[in-house]
Coordinates of C-alpha atoms and ligand atoms in Angstrom, one line a residue:
M793 CA 25.8 2.4 12.9
E794 CA 24.1 -0.4 14.6
Q795 CA 20.7 -1.2 13.0
R796 CA 17.7 -0.8 15.3
S797 CA 15.6 -3.8 16.0
K798 CA 12.1 -4.0 14.5
L799 CA 9.3 -2.0 16.0
A800 CA 5.8 -3.4 16.7
I801 CA 2.6 -1.9 18.0
V802 CA 0.4 -4.3 19.9
T803 CA -3.0 -2.8 20.8
G804 CA -4.4 -4.1 24.1
G805 CA -0.9 -5.2 24.9
G806 CA -1.2 -4.6 28.7
S807 CA -3.3 -7.7 29.4
G808 CA -4.4 -11.2 28.3
I809 CA -3.6 -12.2 24.7
G810 CA -2.0 -8.8 23.8
L811 CA 0.4 -9.1 26.7
A812 CA 1.4 -12.6 25.6
I813 CA 2.0 -11.4 22.1
A814 CA 4.1 -8.5 23.3
A815 CA 6.1 -11.0 25.5
K816 CA 6.9 -13.2 22.5
F817 CA 7.9 -10.1 20.4
V818 CA 10.2 -8.8 23.2
Q819 CA 11.8 -12.3 23.6
A820 CA 12.5 -12.1 19.8
N821 CA 14.2 -8.7 20.4
I822 CA 11.4 -6.7 18.8
R823 CA 10.8 -3.3 20.3
T824 CA 7.1 -3.4 21.2
V825 CA 4.7 -0.5 21.8
I826 CA 1.8 -1.6 23.9
I827 CA -1.4 0.5 23.8
G828 CA -4.3 0.5 26.3
R829 CA -6.4 2.9 28.4
D830 CA -5.3 1.7 31.8
E831 CA -1.8 3.2 32.6
K832 CA -1.4 1.1 35.6
K833 CA -1.8 -2.1 33.6
L834 CA 0.6 -0.8 31.0
R835 CA 3.2 0.0 33.6
A836 CA 2.9 -3.4 35.2
A837 CA 3.3 -5.0 31.8
Q838 CA 6.5 -3.0 31.1
Q839 CA 7.9 -4.0 34.4
Q840 CA 7.3 -7.6 33.5
L841 CA 8.7 -7.3 29.9
G842 CA 11.6 -4.9 30.3
T843 CA 12.9 -2.0 28.3
L844 CA 12.1 -3.3 24.9
C845 CA 8.4 -2.8 25.9
I846 CA 7.2 0.8 25.4
P847 CA 3.8 1.6 27.1
V848 CA 1.6 4.2 25.4
S849 CA -1.7 5.0 27.0
A850 CA -4.5 5.9 24.6
D851 CA -8.2 5.2 24.0
L852 CA -8.4 3.8 20.5
A853 CA -12.1 4.6 20.4
Q854 CA -11.1 8.3 20.2
L855 CA -10.6 8.1 16.4
N856 CA -9.6 11.8 16.0
N857 CA -6.6 11.2 18.1
L858 CA -5.2 8.2 16.2
P859 CA -3.2 10.1 13.5
A860 CA -1.3 12.1 16.2
L861 CA -0.9 8.9 18.2
V862 CA 0.8 7.1 15.3
Q863 CA 2.9 10.2 14.5
Q864 CA 4.0 10.4 18.1
I865 CA 5.1 6.7 18.0
V866 CA 7.0 7.1 14.7
T867 CA 8.7 10.3 15.8
G868 CA 9.7 8.8 19.1
H869 CA 10.7 5.3 18.0
G870 CA 11.1 5.2 14.2
P871 CA 9.2 3.3 11.5
V872 CA 6.6 0.7 12.5
N873 CA 7.2 -2.8 11.0
I874 CA 4.4 -4.7 12.7
L875 CA 0.9 -3.8 13.8
V876 CA -1.2 -6.2 15.9
N877 CA -4.8 -5.1 16.2
N878 CA -5.6 -7.0 19.3
A879 CA -7.6 -4.6 21.5
G880 CA -11.2 -5.6 21.7
I881 CA -14.3 -5.6 23.9
N882 CA -17.1 -8.1 24.3
M883 CA -20.6 -8.0 25.8
K884 CA -22.8 -10.9 26.6
K885 CA -26.5 -10.0 26.4
I886 CA -29.6 -11.5 24.8
F887 CA -30.4 -10.2 21.4
T888 CA -33.5 -8.2 22.2
E889 CA -31.8 -6.3 25.1
V890 CA -28.8 -4.9 23.2
T891 CA -29.2 -1.2 22.6
D892 CA -28.1 0.6 19.5
E893 CA -25.6 2.5 21.6
E894 CA -24.1 -0.8 22.9
F895 CA -23.9 -2.2 19.5
Q896 CA -22.2 0.9 18.1
R897 CA -19.7 1.0 21.0
I898 CA -18.5 -2.5 20.3
L899 CA -18.3 -1.8 16.6
L900 CA -16.3 1.4 17.3
T901 CA -13.6 -0.3 19.3
N902 CA -13.5 -3.7 17.5
V903 CA -13.8 -2.5 13.9
T904 CA -13.7 1.2 13.2
S905 CA -10.7 1.9 15.4
V906 CA -8.9 -1.1 13.8
F907 CA -9.5 0.4 10.4
A908 CA -8.5 3.9 11.5
L909 CA -5.3 2.8 13.3
S910 CA -4.3 0.5 10.4
R911 CA -4.8 3.3 7.9
E912 CA -2.5 5.6 9.8
V913 CA 0.2 2.9 10.3
V914 CA 0.0 1.8 6.7
K915 CA 0.7 5.4 5.5
H916 CA 4.0 5.1 7.3
M917 CA 4.7 1.5 6.3
L918 CA 4.3 2.3 2.6
G919 CA 7.2 4.7 2.8
N920 CA 9.4 2.3 4.8
G921 CA 9.6 -0.9 2.9
G922 CA 6.3 -2.5 4.0
G923 CA 5.4 -4.5 7.1
A924 CA 3.1 -7.0 8.6
I925 CA -0.4 -6.5 10.1
I926 CA -2.2 -9.1 12.2
N927 CA -5.8 -8.7 13.1
I928 CA -7.5 -10.7 15.9
S929 CA -10.8 -12.4 15.2
S930 CA -12.7 -15.0 17.2
M931 CA -14.7 -18.3 17.0
A932 CA -17.7 -16.0 16.9
A933 CA -16.9 -15.4 13.2
Q934 CA -16.6 -19.1 12.5
Y935 CA -20.0 -20.3 13.8
G936 CA -23.0 -18.8 15.5
I937 CA -22.7 -18.1 19.3
P938 CA -25.7 -16.8 21.1
K939 CA -25.8 -13.6 23.2
V940 CA -22.8 -11.9 21.5
I941 CA -24.5 -10.2 18.5
A942 CA -22.3 -7.0 18.3
Y943 CA -19.1 -8.9 19.0
T944 CA -20.0 -11.4 16.2
A945 CA -20.7 -8.7 13.8
S946 CA -17.4 -7.0 14.7
K947 CA -15.3 -10.2 14.3
S948 CA -16.9 -11.1 11.0
A949 CA -16.0 -7.6 9.8
I950 CA -12.4 -8.1 10.9
E951 CA -12.1 -11.2 8.8
G952 CA -13.6 -9.5 5.7
M953 CA -11.3 -6.5 6.3
T954 CA -8.3 -8.8 6.5
Q955 CA -8.9 -10.0 3.0
A956 CA -9.7 -6.6 1.6
M957 CA -6.5 -5.1 3.2
A958 CA -4.4 -8.1 2.0
V959 CA -5.3 -7.7 -1.6
E960 CA -4.9 -4.0 -1.6
L961 CA -1.7 -3.8 0.5
S962 CA 0.3 -7.0 -0.3
P963 CA 1.4 -5.7 -3.7
Q964 CA 3.0 -2.9 -1.8
G965 CA 4.9 -5.1 0.7
I966 CA 2.4 -5.2 3.6
R967 CA 1.2 -8.6 4.5
V968 CA -2.1 -8.7 6.3
N969 CA -3.3 -11.8 8.2
C970 CA -5.7 -12.7 10.9
I971 CA -5.6 -15.1 13.9
A972 CA -8.9 -16.5 15.1
P973 CA -8.3 -17.6 18.7
G974 CA -10.4 -20.4 20.1
F975 CA -11.3 -20.2 23.8
I976 CA -8.2 -18.8 25.6
A977 CA -7.9 -18.4 29.3
T978 CA -8.0 -14.6 29.9
D979 CA -10.2 -12.2 31.9
M980 CA -12.5 -11.8 28.8
S981 CA -13.2 -15.5 28.5
A982 CA -13.5 -15.9 32.3
K983 CA -16.3 -13.3 32.2
A984 CA -18.1 -15.2 29.4
L985 CA -17.7 -18.7 30.7
N986 CA -17.2 -18.8 34.5
N987 CA -20.8 -18.1 35.4
D988 CA -22.2 -20.2 32.6
P989 CA -21.2 -23.8 33.2
E990 CA -23.4 -25.0 30.3
R991 CA -21.6 -22.7 27.9
K992 CA -18.2 -23.8 29.2
Q993 CA -19.2 -27.5 28.8
K994 CA -20.3 -26.8 25.3
V995 CA -17.0 -25.2 24.5
M996 CA -15.0 -28.1 25.9
M997 CA -17.2 -30.7 24.2
R998 CA -16.3 -29.3 20.8
T999 CA -12.6 -28.7 21.4
P1000 CA -10.8 -31.8 20.3
M1001 CA -7.7 -31.0 22.3
G1002 CA -9.9 -30.9 25.4
V1003 CA -8.4 -27.8 27.1
L1004 CA -8.6 -24.0 26.9
G1005 CA -5.8 -22.3 25.0
T1006 CA -3.2 -20.1 26.7
P1007 CA -2.4 -16.5 25.6
A1008 CA 1.1 -17.7 24.8
D1009 CA -0.4 -20.0 22.1
I1010 CA -1.6 -16.9 20.3
G1011 CA 1.7 -15.1 21.0
D1012 CA 3.6 -17.8 19.1
A1013 CA 1.2 -17.7 16.1
A1014 CA 1.5 -13.9 16.0
L1015 CA 5.3 -14.0 16.1
F1016 CA 5.2 -16.4 13.2
L1017 CA 2.8 -14.2 11.1
A1018 CA 4.9 -11.1 12.0
G1019 CA 8.2 -12.5 10.8
D1020 CA 10.0 -13.7 7.8
A1021 CA 9.0 -17.3 8.3
S1022 CA 5.6 -16.4 7.0
R1023 CA 6.9 -14.3 4.1
Y1024 CA 4.6 -15.9 1.5
I1025 CA 1.4 -15.9 3.6
T1026 CA -1.1 -13.1 3.3
G1027 CA -4.9 -12.8 3.7
V1028 CA -5.4 -15.9 5.8
V1029 CA -7.5 -16.5 8.9
L1030 CA -5.5 -18.9 11.1
P1031 CA -7.6 -20.6 13.8
V1032 CA -5.5 -21.2 16.9
D1033 CA -8.1 -23.1 18.8
G1034 CA -7.3 -26.7 19.7
G1035 CA -9.6 -27.7 16.8
N1036 CA -12.6 -25.9 18.2
S1037 CA -13.6 -24.5 14.8
I1038 CA -13.7 -27.9 13.3
G1039 CA -15.0 -29.8 16.4
F1040 CA -18.2 -31.8 16.3
Ligands
NDP1066 P1 -8.7 -8.6 27.6 O1 -10.0 -8.0 28.0 O2 -7.8 -9.2 28.6 O3 -7.8 -7.5 26.8 C1 -8.4 -6.6 25.9 C2 -7.4 -5.4 25.8 O4 -7.9 -4.4 24.9 C3 -7.1 -4.8 27.1 O5 -5.7 -4.7 27.3 C4 -7.7 -3.4 27.0 O6 -6.8 -2.5 27.7 C5 -7.6 -3.2 25.5 N1 -8.7 -2.2 25.1 C6 -10.0 -2.4 25.1 N2 -10.6 -1.3 24.6 C7 -9.6 -0.4 24.3 C8 -9.6 0.9 23.8 N3 -10.8 1.6 23.6 N4 -8.5 1.6 23.7 C9 -7.3 0.9 24.0 N5 -7.2 -0.3 24.4 C10 -8.4 -1.0 24.6 O7 -9.1 -9.6 26.5 P2 -8.3 -10.8 25.7 O8 -6.9 -10.7 25.9 O9 -9.1 -12.0 26.0 O10 -8.7 -10.3 24.2 C11 -7.8 -9.8 23.3 C12 -8.3 -10.0 21.9 O11 -8.5 -11.4 21.6 C13 -9.7 -9.3 21.7 O12 -9.8 -8.8 20.3 C14 -10.7 -10.5 21.8 O13 -11.9 -10.2 21.1 C15 -9.9 -11.6 21.1 N6 -10.3 -12.9 21.5 C16 -10.2 -13.4 22.8 C17 -10.6 -14.7 23.1 C18 -10.5 -15.3 24.4 O14 -10.9 -16.5 24.6 N7 -9.9 -14.6 25.4 C19 -11.1 -15.6 22.1 C20 -11.2 -15.0 20.8 C21 -10.8 -13.7 20.5 P3 -7.4 -1.3 28.6 O15 -8.5 -1.9 29.4 O16 -6.2 -0.8 29.4 O17 -7.9 -0.2 27.7

């Protein structure tokens, strides 16, 4: 019987960085489940990527639904080999105006759901010869950025969780790594930068390569960390940032 190609889950795969990761996976013949809340966006992504792309609409902040969601994917498509925890939300607001509810909402999507989804996927990976997990951080965890307190807390947590997951899961054949994208041209960064020329100038000033990144730059890094070429790499945070994290 012909062996089925690998199966990946990319959260937030309907747009921006997630869509570019899904595109690279599909080009590499990896069947790729993309998860998001907006069905229209997911359908458009599938039209663009073709039949190896499998859209699944779900709100990852509904933690109680995640075990059934993962079970549904495994039942429908077989064992999951790769999980990319890319879905995330941001909010730009001065420190004293952020409410407890807003802070919690960002932590729920960016951290708690990453933990809960990873836990469910790992349960299946353990019985299926392991896999690769890729978390997505941000420059906000590399240095202080004003007006993004909850986002910064969430991305710093992601980097800590990457290490904790890597030491616990790597002995069992699951590599866990993290990509820290620099400033990448997507809707999210447009919201943060386009009405704030001073911030944009600051970003460019400390990016040695002098340009914003593209979602495909992150897609290539994710494909590397998902595949056999990175078989001895686990627990790392890889900046893909044109040098922004080390810029003066
Ligand atoms: P986008 O806003 O374009 O994409 C975010 C994706 O996450 C969307 O597809 C959205 O889908 C999905 N998502 C958000 N909340 C949920 C939820 N509750 N359930 C399911 N899906 C959800 O942003 P980017 O592509 O820019 O960001 C992707 C990741 O990269 C994020 O983790 C972000 O923090 C990180 N990042 C981005 C940088 C940049 O410069 N753009 C820099 C550093 C990090 P839907 O709306 O359909 O639910």
